[in-house]
CSV table of C-alpha atoms in Angstrom, one decimal:
chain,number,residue,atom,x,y,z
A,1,UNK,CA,1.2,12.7,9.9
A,2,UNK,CA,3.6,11.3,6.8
A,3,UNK,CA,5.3,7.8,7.9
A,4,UNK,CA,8.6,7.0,8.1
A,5,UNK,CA,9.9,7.2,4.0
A,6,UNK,CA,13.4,5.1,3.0
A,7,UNK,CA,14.5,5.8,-0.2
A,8,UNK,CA,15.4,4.3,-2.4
A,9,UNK,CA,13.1,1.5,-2.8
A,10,UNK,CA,14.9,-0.9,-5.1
A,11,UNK,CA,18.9,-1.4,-5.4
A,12,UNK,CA,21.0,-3.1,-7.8
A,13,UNK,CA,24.9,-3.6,-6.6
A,14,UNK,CA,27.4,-5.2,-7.7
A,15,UNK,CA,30.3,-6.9,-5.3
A,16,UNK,CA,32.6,-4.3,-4.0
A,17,UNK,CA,30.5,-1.6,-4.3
A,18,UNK,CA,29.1,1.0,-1.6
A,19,UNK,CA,25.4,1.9,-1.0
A,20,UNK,CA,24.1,4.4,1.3
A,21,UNK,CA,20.4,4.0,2.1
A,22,UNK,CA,18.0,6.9,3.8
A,23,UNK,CA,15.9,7.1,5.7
A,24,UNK,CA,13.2,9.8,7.2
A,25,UNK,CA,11.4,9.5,10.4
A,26,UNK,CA,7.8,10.5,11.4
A,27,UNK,CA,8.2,14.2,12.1
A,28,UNK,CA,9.0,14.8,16.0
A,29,UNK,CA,10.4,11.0,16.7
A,30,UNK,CA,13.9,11.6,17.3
A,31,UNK,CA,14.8,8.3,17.6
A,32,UNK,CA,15.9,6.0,14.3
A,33,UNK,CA,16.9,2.4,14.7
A,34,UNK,CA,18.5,0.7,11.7
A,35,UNK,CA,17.4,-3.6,11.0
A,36,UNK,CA,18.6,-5.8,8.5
A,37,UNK,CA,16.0,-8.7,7.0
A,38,UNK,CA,16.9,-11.7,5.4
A,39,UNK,CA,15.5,-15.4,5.2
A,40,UNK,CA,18.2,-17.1,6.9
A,41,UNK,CA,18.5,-14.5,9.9
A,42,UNK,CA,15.6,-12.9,9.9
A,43,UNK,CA,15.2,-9.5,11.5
A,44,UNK,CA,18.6,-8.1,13.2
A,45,UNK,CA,19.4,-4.8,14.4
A,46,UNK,CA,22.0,-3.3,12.9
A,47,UNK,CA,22.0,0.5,14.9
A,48,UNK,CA,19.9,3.3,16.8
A,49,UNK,CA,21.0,6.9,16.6
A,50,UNK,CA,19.3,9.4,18.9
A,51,UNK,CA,20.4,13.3,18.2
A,52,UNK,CA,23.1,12.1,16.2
A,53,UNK,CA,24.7,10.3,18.1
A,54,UNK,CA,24.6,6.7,17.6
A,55,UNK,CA,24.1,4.7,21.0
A,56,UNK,CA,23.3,1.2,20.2
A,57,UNK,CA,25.3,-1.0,17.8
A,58,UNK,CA,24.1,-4.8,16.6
A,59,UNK,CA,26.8,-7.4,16.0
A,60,UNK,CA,27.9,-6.3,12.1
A,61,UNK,CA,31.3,-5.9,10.8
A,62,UNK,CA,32.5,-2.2,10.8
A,63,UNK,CA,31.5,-2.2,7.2
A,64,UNK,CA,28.1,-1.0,8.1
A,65,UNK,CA,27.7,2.2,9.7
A,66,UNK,CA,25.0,5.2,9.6
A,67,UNK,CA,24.7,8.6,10.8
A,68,UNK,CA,22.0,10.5,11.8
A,69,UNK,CA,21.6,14.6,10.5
A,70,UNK,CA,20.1,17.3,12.9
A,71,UNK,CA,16.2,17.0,11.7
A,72,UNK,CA,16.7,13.3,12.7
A,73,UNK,CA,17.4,11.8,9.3
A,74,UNK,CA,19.2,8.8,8.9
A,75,UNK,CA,21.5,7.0,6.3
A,76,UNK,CA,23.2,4.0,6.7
A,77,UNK,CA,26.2,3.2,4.4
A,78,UNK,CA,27.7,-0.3,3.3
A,79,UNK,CA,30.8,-0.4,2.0
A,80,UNK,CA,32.4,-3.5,0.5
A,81,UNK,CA,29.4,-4.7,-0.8
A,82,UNK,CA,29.6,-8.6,0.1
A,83,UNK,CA,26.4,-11.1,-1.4
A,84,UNK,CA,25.6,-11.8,1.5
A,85,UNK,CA,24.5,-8.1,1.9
A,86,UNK,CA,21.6,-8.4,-0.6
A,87,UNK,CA,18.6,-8.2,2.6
A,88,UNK,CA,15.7,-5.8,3.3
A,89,UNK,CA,17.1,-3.0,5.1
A,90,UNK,CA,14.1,-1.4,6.8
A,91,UNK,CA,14.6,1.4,9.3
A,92,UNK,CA,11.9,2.4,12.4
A,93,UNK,CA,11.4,5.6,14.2
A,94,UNK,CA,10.1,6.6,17.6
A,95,UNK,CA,10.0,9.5,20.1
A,96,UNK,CA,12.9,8.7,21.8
A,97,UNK,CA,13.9,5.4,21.3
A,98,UNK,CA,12.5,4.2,24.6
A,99,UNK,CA,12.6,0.2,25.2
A,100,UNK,CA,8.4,0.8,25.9
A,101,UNK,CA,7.7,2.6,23.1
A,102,UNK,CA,6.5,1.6,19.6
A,103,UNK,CA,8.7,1.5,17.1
A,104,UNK,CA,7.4,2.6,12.9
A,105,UNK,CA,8.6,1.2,10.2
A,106,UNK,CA,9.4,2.1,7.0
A,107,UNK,CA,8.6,0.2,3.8
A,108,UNK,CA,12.2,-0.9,3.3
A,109,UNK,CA,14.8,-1.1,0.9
A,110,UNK,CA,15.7,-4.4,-1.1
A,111,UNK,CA,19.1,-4.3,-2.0
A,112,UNK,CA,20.5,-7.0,-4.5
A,113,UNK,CA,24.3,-7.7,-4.5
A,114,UNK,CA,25.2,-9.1,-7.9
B,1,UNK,CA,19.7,-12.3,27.1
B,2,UNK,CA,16.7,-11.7,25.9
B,3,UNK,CA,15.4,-13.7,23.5
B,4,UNK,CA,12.2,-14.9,21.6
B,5,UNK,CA,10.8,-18.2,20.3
B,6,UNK,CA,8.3,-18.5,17.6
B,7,UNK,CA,6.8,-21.6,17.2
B,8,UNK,CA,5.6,-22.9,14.0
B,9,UNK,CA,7.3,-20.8,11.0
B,10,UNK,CA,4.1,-21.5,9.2
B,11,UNK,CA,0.5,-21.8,10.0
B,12,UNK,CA,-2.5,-22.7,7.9
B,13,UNK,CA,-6.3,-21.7,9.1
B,14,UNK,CA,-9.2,-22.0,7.2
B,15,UNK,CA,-11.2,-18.5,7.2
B,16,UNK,CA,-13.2,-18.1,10.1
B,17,UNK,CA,-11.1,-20.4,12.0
B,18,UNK,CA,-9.1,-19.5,14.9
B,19,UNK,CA,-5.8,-18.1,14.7
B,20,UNK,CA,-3.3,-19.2,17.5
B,21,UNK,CA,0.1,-17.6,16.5
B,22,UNK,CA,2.8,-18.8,19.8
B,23,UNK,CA,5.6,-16.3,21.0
B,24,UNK,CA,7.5,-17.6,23.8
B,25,UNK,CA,10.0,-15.2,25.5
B,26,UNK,CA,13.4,-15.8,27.5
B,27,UNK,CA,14.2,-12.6,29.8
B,28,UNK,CA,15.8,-12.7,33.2
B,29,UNK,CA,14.1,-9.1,33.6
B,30,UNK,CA,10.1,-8.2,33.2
B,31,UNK,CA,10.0,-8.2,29.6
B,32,UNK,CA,7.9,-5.8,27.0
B,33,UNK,CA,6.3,-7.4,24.3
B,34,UNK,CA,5.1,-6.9,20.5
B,35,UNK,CA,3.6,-8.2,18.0
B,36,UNK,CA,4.1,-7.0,14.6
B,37,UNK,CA,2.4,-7.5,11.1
B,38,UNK,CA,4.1,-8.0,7.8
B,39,UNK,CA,2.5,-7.7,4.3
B,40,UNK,CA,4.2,-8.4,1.2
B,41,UNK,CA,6.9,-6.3,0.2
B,42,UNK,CA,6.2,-3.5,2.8
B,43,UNK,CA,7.2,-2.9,6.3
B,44,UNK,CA,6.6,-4.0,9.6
B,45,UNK,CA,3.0,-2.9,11.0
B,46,UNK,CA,2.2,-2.9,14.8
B,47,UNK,CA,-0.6,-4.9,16.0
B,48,UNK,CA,-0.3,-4.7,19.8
B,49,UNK,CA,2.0,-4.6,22.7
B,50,UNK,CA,2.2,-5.5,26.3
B,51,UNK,CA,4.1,-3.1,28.4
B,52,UNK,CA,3.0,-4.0,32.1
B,53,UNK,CA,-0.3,-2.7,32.7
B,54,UNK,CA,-3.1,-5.6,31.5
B,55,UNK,CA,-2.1,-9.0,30.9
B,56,UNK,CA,-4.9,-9.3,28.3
B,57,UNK,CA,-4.1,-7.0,25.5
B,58,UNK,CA,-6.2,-6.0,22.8
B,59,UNK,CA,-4.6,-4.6,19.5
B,60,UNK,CA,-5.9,-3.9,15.9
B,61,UNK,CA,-8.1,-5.7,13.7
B,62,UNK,CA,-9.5,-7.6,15.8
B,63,UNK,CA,-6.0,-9.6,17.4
B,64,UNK,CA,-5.2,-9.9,20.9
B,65,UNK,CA,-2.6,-11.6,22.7
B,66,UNK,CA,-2.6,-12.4,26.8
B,67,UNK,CA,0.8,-12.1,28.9
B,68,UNK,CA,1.4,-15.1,30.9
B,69,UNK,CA,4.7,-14.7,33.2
B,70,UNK,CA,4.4,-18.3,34.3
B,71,UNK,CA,4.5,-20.0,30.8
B,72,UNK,CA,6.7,-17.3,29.3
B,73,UNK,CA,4.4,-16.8,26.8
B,74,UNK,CA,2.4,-13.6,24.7
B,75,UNK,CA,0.4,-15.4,22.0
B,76,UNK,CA,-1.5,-14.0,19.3
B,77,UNK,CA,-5.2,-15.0,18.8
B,78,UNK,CA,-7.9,-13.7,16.6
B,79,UNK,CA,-11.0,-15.6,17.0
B,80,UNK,CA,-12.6,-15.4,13.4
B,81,UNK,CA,-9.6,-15.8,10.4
B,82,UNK,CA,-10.0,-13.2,7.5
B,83,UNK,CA,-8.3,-13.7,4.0
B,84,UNK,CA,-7.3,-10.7,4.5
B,85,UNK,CA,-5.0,-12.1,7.8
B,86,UNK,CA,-2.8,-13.2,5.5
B,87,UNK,CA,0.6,-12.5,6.0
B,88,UNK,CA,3.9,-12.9,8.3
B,89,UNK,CA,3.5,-12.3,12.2
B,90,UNK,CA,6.3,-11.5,14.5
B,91,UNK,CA,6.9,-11.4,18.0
B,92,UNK,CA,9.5,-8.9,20.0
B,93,UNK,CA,11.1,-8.2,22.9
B,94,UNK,CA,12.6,-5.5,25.0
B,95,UNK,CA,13.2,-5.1,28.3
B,96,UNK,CA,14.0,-1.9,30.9
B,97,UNK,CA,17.3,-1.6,31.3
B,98,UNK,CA,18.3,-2.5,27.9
B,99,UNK,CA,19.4,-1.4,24.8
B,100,UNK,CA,16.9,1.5,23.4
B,101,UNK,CA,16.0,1.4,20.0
B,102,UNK,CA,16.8,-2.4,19.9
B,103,UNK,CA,13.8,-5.1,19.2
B,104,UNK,CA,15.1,-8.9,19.6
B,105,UNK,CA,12.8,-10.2,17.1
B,106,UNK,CA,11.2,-14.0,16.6
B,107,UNK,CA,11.9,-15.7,13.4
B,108,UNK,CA,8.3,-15.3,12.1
B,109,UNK,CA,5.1,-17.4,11.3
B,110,UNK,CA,3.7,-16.8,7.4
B,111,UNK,CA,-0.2,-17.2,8.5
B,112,UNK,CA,-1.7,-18.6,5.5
B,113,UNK,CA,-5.7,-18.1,5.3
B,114,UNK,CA,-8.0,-20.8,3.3
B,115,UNK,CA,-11.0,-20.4,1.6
């Protein structure tokens, strides 16, 4: 079975800019949870959506938010790029987003803020 | 709230030392519990989790980590360090009852692995 896949890999952005980042979950988990990774912070979740619906929501400003499409694909958007955006965004899928169950991670996707 | 505690954000062994990586938890609620592997520039790899049944769990590559309710705790060990152990370790927690989809993660420890 593929892992989870975020694309892109790499981002460049300057201030004021959007972004939207994707992600795609193992095939079957229906379950996509959203993190933000920086060195100062470390991991923090940002969201979860479940069926498209999102039902869990970390402490960020409304500038973050995400979706989730009906074959359980995510994206998560930033608008208002700010520097201290520039983190590894990594997103993790599971069946059903149970608080037993193992979460998978993607690889991530470094974003820079210029 | 839950919460996690890493002690140590770094840790050097010598390899075929033992690794001792600590994770101490704050939950007012029977907690489950994961440890998580990090290698350069990728994502987050699971090593093992405790999710009630044995206190002593065993997970990949030869780690395994105990539950102990009284102390709080759900460190890592390995017994024999491998270069190849190199890399940055987390601890997580959730707990029934909350938020699904949600990890509370520790801050990390980079395990650096000597010669």
């Amino acid at each position: 079975k593929a892992g989870v896949t975020q694309t892109p890999r790499y981002l460049i952005k300057t201030r004021g800019q959007q972004v939207t980042l994707s992600c795609s979950p193992i095939s079957g988990h229906r379950s996509v949870s959203w993190y933000q990774q920086t060195p100062g912070q470390g991991l923090q979740f940002l969201f979860e959506y479940f069926s498209e619906t999102q039902r869990n929501k970390g402490n960020f400003p409304g500038r973050f938010s995400g979706r989730q499409f009906s074959n359980s694909r995510s994206e998560m958007n930033v608008s208002t790029l700010e520097l201290g955006d520039s983190a590894l965004y990594l997103c993790a899928s599971s069946l059903g987003g149970g608080v037993r169950e193992t979460q998978y991670f993607g690889p991530g996707t470094r974003l820079l803020v210029l | 709230a839950q919460s996690v505690t890493q002690l140590g954000s770094h840790v050097s062994v010598s390899e075929g030392a033992l690794v001792l990586l600590r994770c101490n938890y704050s939950s007012s609620v029977p907690p489950y519990l994961f440890w998580y592997v990090q290698y350069p520039n990728q994502g987050l790899q699971l090593l093992l989790k405790y999710t009630s049944a044995a206190t002593l769990v065993k997970g990949i590559n030869g780690f395994e980590a105990e539950f102990k309710k009284s102390e709080t705790s759900f460190h890592l060990t390995k017994p024999s360090a491998h270069m190849s152990d190199a890399a940055e370790y987390f601890c997580a927690v959730s707990v029934l009852g909350g938020s699904q989809g949600n990890l509370i993660f520790g801050k990390g420890t980079k395990l650096s692995v000597k010669p």
